[in-house]
Short mmCIF file of C-alpha atoms and ligand atoms in Angstrom, two decimals:
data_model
loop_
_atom_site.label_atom_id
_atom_site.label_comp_id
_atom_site.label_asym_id
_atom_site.label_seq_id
_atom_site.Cartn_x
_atom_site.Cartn_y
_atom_site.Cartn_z
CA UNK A 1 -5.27 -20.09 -3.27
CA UNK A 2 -2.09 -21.73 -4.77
CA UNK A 3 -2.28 -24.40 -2.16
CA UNK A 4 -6.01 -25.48 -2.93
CA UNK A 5 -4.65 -25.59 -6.23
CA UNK A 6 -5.07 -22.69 -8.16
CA UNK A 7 -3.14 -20.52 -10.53
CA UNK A 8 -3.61 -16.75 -11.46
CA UNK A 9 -5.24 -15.73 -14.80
CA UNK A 10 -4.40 -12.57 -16.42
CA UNK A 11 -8.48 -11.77 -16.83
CA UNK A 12 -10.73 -11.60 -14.22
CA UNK A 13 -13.13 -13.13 -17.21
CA UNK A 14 -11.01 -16.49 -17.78
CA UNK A 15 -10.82 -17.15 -13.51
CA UNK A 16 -12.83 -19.76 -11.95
CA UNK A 17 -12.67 -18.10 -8.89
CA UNK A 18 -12.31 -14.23 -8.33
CA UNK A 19 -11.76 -12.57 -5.28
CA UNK A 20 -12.29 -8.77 -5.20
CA UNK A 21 -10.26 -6.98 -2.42
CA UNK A 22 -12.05 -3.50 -1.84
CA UNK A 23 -10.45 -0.32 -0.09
CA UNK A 24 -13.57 2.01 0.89
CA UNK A 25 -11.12 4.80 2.77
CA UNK A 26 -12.10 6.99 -0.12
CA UNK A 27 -15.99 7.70 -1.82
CA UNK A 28 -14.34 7.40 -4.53
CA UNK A 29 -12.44 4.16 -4.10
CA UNK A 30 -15.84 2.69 -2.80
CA UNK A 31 -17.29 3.30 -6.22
CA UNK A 32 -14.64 1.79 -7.88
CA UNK A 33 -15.43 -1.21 -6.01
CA UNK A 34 -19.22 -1.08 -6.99
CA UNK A 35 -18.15 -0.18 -10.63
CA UNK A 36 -15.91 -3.53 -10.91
CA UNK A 37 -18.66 -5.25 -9.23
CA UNK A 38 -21.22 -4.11 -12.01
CA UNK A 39 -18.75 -5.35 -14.40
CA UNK A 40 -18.39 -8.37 -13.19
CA UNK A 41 -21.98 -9.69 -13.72
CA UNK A 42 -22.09 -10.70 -17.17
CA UNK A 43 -19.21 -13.24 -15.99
CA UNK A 44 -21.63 -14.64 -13.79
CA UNK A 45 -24.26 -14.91 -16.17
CA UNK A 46 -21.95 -16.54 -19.06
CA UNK A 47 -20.18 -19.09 -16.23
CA UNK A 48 -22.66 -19.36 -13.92
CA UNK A 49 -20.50 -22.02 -11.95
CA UNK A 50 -17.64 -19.17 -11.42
CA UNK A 51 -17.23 -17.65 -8.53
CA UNK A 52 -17.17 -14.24 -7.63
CA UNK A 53 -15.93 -13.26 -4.15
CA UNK A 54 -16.05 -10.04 -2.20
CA UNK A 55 -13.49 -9.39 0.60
CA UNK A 56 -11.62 -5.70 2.34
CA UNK A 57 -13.30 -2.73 3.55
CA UNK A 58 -16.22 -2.87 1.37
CA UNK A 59 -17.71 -5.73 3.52
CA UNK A 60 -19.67 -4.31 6.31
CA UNK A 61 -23.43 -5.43 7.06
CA UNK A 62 -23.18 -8.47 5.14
CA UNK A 63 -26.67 -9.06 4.35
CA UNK A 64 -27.40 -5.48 3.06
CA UNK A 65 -24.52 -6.52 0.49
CA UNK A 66 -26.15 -9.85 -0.19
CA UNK A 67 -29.52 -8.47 -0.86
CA UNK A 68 -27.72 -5.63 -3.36
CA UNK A 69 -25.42 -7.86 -5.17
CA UNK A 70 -27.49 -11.22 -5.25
CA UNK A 71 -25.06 -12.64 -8.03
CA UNK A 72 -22.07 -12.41 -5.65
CA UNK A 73 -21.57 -15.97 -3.97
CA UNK A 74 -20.19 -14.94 -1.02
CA UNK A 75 -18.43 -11.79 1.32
CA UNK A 76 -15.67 -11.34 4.06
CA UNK A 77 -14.30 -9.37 6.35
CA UNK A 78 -10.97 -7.94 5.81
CA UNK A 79 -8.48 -10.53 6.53
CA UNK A 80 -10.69 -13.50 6.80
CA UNK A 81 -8.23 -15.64 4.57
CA UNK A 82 -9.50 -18.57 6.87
CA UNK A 83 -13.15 -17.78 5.74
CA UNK A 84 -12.35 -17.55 2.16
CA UNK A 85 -10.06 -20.58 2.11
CA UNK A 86 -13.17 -22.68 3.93
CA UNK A 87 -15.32 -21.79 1.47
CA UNK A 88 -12.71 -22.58 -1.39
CA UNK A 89 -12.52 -26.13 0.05
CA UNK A 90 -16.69 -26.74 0.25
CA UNK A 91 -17.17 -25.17 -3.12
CA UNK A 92 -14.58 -27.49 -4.47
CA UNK A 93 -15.73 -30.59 -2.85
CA UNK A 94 -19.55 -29.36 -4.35
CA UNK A 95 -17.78 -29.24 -7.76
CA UNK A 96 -16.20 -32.86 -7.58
CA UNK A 97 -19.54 -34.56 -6.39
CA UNK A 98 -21.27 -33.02 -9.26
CA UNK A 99 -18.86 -33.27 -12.03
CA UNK A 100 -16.31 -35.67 -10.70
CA UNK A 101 -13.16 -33.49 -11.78
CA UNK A 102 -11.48 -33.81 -9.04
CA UNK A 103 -8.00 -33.84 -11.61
CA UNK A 104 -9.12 -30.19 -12.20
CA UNK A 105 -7.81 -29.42 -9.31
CA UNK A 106 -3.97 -30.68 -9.55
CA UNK A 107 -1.30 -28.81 -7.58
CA UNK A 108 0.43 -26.86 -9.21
CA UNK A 109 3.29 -24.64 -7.64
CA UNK A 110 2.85 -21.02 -9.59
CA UNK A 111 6.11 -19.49 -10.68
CA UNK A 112 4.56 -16.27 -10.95
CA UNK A 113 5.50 -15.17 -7.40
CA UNK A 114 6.90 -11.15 -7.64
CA UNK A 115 10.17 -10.05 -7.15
CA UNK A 116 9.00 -8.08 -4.45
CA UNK A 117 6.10 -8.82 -2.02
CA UNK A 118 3.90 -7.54 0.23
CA UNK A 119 4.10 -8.87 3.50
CA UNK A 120 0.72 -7.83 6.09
CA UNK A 121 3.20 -7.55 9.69
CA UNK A 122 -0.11 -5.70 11.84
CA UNK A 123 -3.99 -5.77 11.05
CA UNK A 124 -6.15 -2.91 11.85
CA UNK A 125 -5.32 0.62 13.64
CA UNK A 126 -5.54 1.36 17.58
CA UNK A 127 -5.61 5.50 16.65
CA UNK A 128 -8.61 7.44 15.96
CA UNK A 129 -7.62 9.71 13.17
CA UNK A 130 -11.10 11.45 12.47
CA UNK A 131 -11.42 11.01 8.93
CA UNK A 132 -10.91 7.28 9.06
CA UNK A 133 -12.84 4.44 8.11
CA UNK A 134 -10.16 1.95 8.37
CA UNK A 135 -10.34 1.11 12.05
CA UNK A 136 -14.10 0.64 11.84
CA UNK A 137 -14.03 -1.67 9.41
CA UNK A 138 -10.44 -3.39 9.96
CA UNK A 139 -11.14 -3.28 13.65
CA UNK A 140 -8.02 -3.13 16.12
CA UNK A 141 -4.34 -3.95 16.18
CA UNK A 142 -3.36 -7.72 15.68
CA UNK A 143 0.20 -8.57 15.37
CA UNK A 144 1.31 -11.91 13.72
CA UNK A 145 3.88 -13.32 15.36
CA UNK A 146 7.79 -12.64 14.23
CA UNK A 147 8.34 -16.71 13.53
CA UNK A 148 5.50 -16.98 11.25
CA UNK A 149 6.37 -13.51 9.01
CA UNK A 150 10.09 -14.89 8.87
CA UNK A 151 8.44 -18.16 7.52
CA UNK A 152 6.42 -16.57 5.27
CA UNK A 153 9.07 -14.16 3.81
CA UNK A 154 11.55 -17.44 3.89
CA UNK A 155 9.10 -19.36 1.63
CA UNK A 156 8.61 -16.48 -0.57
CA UNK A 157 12.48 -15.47 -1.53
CA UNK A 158 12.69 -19.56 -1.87
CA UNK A 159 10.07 -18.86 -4.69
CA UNK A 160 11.67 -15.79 -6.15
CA UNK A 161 11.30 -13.07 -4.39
CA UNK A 162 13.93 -10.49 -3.22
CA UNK A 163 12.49 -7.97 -1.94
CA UNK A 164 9.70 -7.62 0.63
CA UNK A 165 7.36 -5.23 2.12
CA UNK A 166 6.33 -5.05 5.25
CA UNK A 167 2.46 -3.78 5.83
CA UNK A 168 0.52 -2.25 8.19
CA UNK A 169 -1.75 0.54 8.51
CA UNK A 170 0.61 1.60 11.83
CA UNK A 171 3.77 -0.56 10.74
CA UNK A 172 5.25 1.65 13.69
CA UNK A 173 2.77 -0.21 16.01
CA UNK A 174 4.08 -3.82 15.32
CA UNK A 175 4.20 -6.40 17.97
CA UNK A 176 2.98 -4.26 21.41
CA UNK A 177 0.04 -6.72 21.13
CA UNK A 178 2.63 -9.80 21.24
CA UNK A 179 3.68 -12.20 24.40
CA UNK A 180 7.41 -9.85 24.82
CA UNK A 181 7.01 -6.85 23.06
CA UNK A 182 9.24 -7.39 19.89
CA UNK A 183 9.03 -4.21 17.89
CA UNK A 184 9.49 -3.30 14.14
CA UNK A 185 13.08 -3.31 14.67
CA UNK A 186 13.38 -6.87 16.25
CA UNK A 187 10.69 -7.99 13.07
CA UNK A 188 13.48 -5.97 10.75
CA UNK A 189 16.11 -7.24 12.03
CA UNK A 190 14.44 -10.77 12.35
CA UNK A 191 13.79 -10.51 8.57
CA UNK A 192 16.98 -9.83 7.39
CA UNK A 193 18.70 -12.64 8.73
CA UNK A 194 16.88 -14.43 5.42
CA UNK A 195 19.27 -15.40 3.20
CA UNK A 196 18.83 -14.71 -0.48
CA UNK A 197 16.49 -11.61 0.64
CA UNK A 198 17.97 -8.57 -1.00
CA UNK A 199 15.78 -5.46 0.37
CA UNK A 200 12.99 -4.90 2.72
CA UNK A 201 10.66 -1.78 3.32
CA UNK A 202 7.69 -1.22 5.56
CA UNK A 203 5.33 1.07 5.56
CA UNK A 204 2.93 3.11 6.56
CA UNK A 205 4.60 4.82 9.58
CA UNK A 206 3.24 6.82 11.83
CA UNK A 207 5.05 10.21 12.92
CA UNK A 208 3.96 9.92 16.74
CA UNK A 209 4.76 6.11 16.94
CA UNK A 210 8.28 6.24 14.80
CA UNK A 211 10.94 5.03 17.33
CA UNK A 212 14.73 6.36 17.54
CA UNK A 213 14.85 1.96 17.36
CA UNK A 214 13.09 1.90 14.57
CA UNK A 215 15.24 4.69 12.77
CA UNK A 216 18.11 3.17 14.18
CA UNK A 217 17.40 -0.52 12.13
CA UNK A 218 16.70 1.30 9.19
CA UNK A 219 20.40 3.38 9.29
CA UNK A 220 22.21 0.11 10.54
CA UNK A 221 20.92 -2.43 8.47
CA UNK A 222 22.01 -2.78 5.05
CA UNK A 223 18.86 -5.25 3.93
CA UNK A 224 16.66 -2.16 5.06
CA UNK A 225 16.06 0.28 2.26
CA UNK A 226 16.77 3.87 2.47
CA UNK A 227 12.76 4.98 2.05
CA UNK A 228 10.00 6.18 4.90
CA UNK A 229 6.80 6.63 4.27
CA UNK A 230 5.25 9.19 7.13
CA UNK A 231 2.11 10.80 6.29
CA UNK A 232 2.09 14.01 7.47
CA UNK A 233 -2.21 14.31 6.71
CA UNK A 234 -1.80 18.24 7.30
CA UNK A 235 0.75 21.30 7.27
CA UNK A 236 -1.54 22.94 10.31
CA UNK A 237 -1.71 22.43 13.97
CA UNK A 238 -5.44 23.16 14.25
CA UNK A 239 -6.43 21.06 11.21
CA UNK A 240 -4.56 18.00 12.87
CA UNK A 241 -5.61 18.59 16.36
CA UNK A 242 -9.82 18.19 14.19
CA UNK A 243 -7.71 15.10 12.85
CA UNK A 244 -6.72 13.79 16.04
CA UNK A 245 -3.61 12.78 14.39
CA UNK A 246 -1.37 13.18 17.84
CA UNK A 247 1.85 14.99 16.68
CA UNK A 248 2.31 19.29 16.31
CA UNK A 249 3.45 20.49 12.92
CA UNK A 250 6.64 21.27 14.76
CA UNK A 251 7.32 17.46 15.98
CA UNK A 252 6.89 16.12 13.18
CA UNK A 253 9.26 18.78 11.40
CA UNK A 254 12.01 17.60 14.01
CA UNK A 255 11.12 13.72 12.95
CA UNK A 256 11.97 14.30 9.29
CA UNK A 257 15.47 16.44 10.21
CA UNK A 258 16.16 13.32 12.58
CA UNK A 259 15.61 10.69 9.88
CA UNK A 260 17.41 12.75 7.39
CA UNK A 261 20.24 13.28 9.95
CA UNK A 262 20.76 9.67 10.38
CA UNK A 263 19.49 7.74 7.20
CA UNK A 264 21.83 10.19 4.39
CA UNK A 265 19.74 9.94 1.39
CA UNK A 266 16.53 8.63 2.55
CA UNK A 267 13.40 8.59 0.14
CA UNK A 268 10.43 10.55 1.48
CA UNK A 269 7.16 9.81 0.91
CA UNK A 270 3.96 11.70 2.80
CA UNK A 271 0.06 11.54 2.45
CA UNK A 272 -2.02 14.81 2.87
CA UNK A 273 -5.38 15.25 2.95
CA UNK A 274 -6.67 18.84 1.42
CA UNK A 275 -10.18 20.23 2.55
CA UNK A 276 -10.89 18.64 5.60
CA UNK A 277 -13.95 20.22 7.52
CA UNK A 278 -13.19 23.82 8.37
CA UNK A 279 -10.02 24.08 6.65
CA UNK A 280 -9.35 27.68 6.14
CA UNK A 281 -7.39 28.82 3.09
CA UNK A 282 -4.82 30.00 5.17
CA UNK A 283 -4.53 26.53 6.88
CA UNK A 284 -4.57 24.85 3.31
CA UNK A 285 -1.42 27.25 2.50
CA UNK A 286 0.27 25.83 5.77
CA UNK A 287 0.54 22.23 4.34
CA UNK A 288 1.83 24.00 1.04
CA UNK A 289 4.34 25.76 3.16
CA UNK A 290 5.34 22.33 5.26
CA UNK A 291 5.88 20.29 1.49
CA UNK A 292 7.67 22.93 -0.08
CA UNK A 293 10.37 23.60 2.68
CA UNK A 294 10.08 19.56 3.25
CA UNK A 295 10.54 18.97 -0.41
CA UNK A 296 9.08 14.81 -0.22
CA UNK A 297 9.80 12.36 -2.86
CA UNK A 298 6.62 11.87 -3.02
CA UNK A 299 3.01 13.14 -1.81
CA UNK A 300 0.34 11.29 -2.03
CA UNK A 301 -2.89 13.98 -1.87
CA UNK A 302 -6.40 13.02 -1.09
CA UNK A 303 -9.25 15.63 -1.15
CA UNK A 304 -11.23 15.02 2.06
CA UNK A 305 -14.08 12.62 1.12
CA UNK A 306 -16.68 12.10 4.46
CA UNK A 307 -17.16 8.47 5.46
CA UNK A 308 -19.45 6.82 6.95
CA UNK A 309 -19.44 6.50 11.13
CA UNK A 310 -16.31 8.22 11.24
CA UNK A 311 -16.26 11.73 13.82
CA UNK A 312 -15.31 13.81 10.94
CA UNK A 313 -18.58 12.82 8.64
CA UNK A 314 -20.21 14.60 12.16
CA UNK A 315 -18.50 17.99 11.47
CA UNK A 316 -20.18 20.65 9.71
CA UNK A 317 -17.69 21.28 6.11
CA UNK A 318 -17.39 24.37 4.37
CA UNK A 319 -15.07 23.43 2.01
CA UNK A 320 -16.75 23.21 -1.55
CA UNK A 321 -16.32 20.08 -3.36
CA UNK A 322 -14.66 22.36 -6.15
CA UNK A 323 -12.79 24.32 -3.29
CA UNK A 324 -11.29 20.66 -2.25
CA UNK A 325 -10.35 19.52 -6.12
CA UNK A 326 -8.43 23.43 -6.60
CA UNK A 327 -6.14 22.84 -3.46
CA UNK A 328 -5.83 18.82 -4.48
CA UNK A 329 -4.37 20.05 -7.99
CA UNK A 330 -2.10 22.90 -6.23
CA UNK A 331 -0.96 20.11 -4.52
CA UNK A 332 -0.01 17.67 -7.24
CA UNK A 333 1.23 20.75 -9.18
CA UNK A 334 3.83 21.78 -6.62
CA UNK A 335 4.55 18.29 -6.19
CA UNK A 336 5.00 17.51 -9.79
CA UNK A 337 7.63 20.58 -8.84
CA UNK A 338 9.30 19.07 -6.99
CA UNK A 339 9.38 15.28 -7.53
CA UNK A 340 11.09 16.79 -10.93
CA UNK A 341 13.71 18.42 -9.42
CA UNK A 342 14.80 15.72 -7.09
CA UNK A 343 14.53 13.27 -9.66
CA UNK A 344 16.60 15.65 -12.08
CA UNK A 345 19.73 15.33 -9.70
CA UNK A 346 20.15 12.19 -10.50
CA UNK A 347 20.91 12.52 -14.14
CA UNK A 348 24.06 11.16 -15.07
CA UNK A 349 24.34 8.94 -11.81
CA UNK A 350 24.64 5.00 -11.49
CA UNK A 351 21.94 3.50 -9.31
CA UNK A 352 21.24 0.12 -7.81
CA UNK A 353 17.59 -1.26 -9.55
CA UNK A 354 16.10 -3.93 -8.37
CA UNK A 355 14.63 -5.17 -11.62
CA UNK A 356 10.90 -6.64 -11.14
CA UNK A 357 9.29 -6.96 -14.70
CA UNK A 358 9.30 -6.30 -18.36
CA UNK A 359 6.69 -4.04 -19.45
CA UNK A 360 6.53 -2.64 -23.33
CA UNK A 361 10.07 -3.95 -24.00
CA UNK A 362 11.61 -2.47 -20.79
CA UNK A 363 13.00 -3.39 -18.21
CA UNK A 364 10.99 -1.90 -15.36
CA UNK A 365 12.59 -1.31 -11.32
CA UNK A 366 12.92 0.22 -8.55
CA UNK A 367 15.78 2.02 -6.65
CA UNK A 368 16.48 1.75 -3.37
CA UNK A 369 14.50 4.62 -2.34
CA UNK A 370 11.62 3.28 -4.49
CA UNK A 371 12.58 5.66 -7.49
CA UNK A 372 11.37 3.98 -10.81
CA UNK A 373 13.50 3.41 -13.40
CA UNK A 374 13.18 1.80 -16.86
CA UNK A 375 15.98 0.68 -19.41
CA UNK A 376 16.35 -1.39 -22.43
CA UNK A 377 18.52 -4.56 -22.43
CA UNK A 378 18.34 -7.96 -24.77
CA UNK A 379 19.55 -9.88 -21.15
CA UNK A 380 16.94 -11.03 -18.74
CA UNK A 381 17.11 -8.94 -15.95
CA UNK A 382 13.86 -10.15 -13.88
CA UNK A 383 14.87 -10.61 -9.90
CA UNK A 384 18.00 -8.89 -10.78
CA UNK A 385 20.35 -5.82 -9.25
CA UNK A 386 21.25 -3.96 -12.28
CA UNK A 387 23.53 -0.52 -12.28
CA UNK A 388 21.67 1.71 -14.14
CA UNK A 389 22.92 4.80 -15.51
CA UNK A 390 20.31 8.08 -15.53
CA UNK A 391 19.55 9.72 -18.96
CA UNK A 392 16.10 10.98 -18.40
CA UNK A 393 14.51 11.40 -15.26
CA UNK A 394 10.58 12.75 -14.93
CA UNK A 395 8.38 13.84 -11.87
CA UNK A 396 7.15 10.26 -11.36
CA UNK A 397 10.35 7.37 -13.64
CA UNK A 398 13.62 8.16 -14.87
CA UNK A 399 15.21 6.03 -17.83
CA UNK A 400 18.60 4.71 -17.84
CA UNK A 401 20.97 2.55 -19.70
CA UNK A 402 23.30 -0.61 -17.79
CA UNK A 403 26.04 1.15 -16.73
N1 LIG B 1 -2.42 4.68 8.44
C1 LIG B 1 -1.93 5.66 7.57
C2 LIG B 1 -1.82 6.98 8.30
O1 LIG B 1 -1.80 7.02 9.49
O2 LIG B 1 -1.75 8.01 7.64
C3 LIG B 1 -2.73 5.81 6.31
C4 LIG B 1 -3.96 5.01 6.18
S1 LIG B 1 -5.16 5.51 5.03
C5 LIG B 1 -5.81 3.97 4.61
C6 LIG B 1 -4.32 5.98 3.57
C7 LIG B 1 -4.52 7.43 3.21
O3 LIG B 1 -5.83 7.68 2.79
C8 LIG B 1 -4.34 8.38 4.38
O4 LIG B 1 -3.00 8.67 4.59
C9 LIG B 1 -5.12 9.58 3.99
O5 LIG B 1 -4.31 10.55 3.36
C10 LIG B 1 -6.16 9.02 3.05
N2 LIG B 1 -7.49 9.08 3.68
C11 LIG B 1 -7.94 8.37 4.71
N3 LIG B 1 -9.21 8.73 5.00
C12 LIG B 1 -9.54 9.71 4.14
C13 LIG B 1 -10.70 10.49 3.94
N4 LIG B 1 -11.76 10.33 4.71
N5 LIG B 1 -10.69 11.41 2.96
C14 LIG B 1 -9.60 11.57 2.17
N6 LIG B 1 -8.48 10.86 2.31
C15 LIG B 1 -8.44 9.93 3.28
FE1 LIG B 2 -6.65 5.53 9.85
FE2 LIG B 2 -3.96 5.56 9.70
FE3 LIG B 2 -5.23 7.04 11.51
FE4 LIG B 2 -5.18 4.38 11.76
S1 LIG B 2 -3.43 5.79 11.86
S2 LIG B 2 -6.95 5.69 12.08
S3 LIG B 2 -5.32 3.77 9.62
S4 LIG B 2 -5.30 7.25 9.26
#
């Protein structure tokens, strides 16, 4: 978008163009989407010449979605970045016949590139977790090239940025697909050669795909940030044999020791899904069991929401909706636990922040295990490492003053 000339607006409602990216792997993330959608059509009735794009998840039979949301100009597929820039390029050449502004268009290089970015490494998922929408719609694994990521991280730290992630719904899975096989730890390694590049991450991981390589890059390189997230989905070997998830409870046990073993320190992070079809309670007080002898950083918990096409949405569930929301909150209670605890053993310590923004007069980063932290300082800080010293430390931030 910056290239054809644009620059970000804070509003959605002052944007010539806006592009909606939709996530659908939840019902409730789907109505999100339509929610925003609804929202957006008074824009389109004020500015009629705006446009309003649809891209993600969300996009599946296109003209269903054309016929339901006439006032939306036009749709993609996840990743079509080609498609939406083609369009970008006609509509713009429509606008300059008609109004003959083509000066309206002026690059301009934004300087509003993040202190840390998200990098897509892999597109869509070879596995066929049962629950899962995202390999319908995303479609199967597509690795972009090493050369062309190192360019693209290259360009970005030359605009500010010093920290990236690297994305993919299987990070683990990078580059089988490629002429040579590089894997994640080539791309990590690969990556860190980047000078002015501070700290990289990837995510997500999966457990039956993480490599002793790929734990081995993380421990050896110092770029490489000291933080793994490896959803776990389910504390239960029956509920993840229904998931098809392709690990025991037991493997994946041994997984976390090893990458505890060798990465001293390491920030956990997990998903979990409560209430899948036919979990029992005492199944649903297995993944308690697993989280609280695991004791994660963080847990990300979904109750188990059927979607469309998937094997799962096929399976009889008799697990009340109400049933599902009770063992979501034990969850996030435990968690809250937890994430407190860890969090508290850090009072009093200096740690490295990466400093990203300023949000209501703090300074607002992250550690190196992605641990939030805030603290006050006059200096400008943005795209900085500051040493922060721990005064207060919650479930989910911790404050801090420059040590
Ligand atoms: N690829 C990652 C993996 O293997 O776990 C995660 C991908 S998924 C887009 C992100 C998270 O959404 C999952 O970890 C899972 O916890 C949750 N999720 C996916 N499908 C779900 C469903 N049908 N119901 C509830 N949660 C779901
Ligand atoms: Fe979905 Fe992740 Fe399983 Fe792929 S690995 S099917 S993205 S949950």
């Amino acid at each position: 978008m910056e290239k054809l000339g644009y620059v970000p607006t804070r509003r959605a409602e002052d944007a010539d163009i806006v592009v909606l990216n939709t996530c659908v792997v939840r019902q409730s993330a789907e109505d999100r989407v339509i929610g925003r959608l609804s929202s957006l059509k008074p824009l389109k009735n004020k500015r009629p010449e705006a446009v309003i794009a649809v891209m993600g998840c969300f996009v599946d039979d296109m003209s269903a979605l054309q016929k339901r949301f006439p006032y939306v100009d036009a749709f993609f597929k996840p990743s079509d970045v080609k498609g939406l820039s083609e369009f970008i390029q006609s509509y713009q050449s429509a606008l300059r016949q008609a109004q003959d502004t083509a000066l309206r268009f002026t690059f301009h290089v934004s300087r509003l590139t993040p202190v840390s970015c998200y990098v897509p490494v892999i597109e869509g998922c070879d596995r066929f977790c049962t629950y899962c929408i995202v390999r319908l719609r995303r479609g199967q694994e597509r690795s972009r090239p090493v050369d062309e990521i190192v360019e693209e991280v290259r360009c970005l730290v030359e605009r500010g940025a010093r920290e990236v992630t690297l994305l993919g719904q299987n990070v683990d899975a990078y580059g089988h697909d490629l002429p040579g096989q590089p894997d994640l730890a080539d791309l990590l390694t690969a990556v860190h050669g980047i000078e002015n590049l501070w700290r990289i991450r990837f995510l997500t991981s999966h457990p039956a795909d993480m490599e002793e390589r790929i734990i081995d890059a993380v421990a050896s390189l110092p770029k490489v940030c000291e933080h793994i997230e490896i959803p776990v989905q389910s504390g239960d070997d029956a509920v993840l044999k229904r998931m098809v998830r392709g690990y025991t409870v037991d493997q994946y046990r041994r997984l976390v020791a090893k990458i505890r073993g060798r990465i001293p320190g390491v920030g956990l992070a997990t998903d979990v899904i409560v209430g899948f079809p036919g979990e029992t309670e005492e199944q649903f007080m297995n993944t308690y069991k697993l989280l609280e002898e695991t004791r994660f950083d963080v847990v990300h918990v979904a109750a188990y929401s059927p979607r469309p096409g998937t094997a799962a949405s096929r399976l009889p569930d008799d697990v009340p909706r109400e049933e599902k929301e009770r063992r979501r909150r034990i969850i996030e209670e435990l968690q809250e636990d937890i994430a407190g605890q860890i969090n508290r053993q850090l009072l009093g310590e200096t740690v490295e922040v990466l400093v990203e923004e300023k949000r209501k007069g703090k300074w607002k980063g992250r550690t190196r295990t992605h641990k939030l932290v805030f603290f006050q300082d006059d200096g400008d800080w943005q795209g900085k490492l500051a040493q922060v010293k721990i005064t207060w430390a919650g479930p989910w931030s911790m404050q801090g003053e420059l040590a």
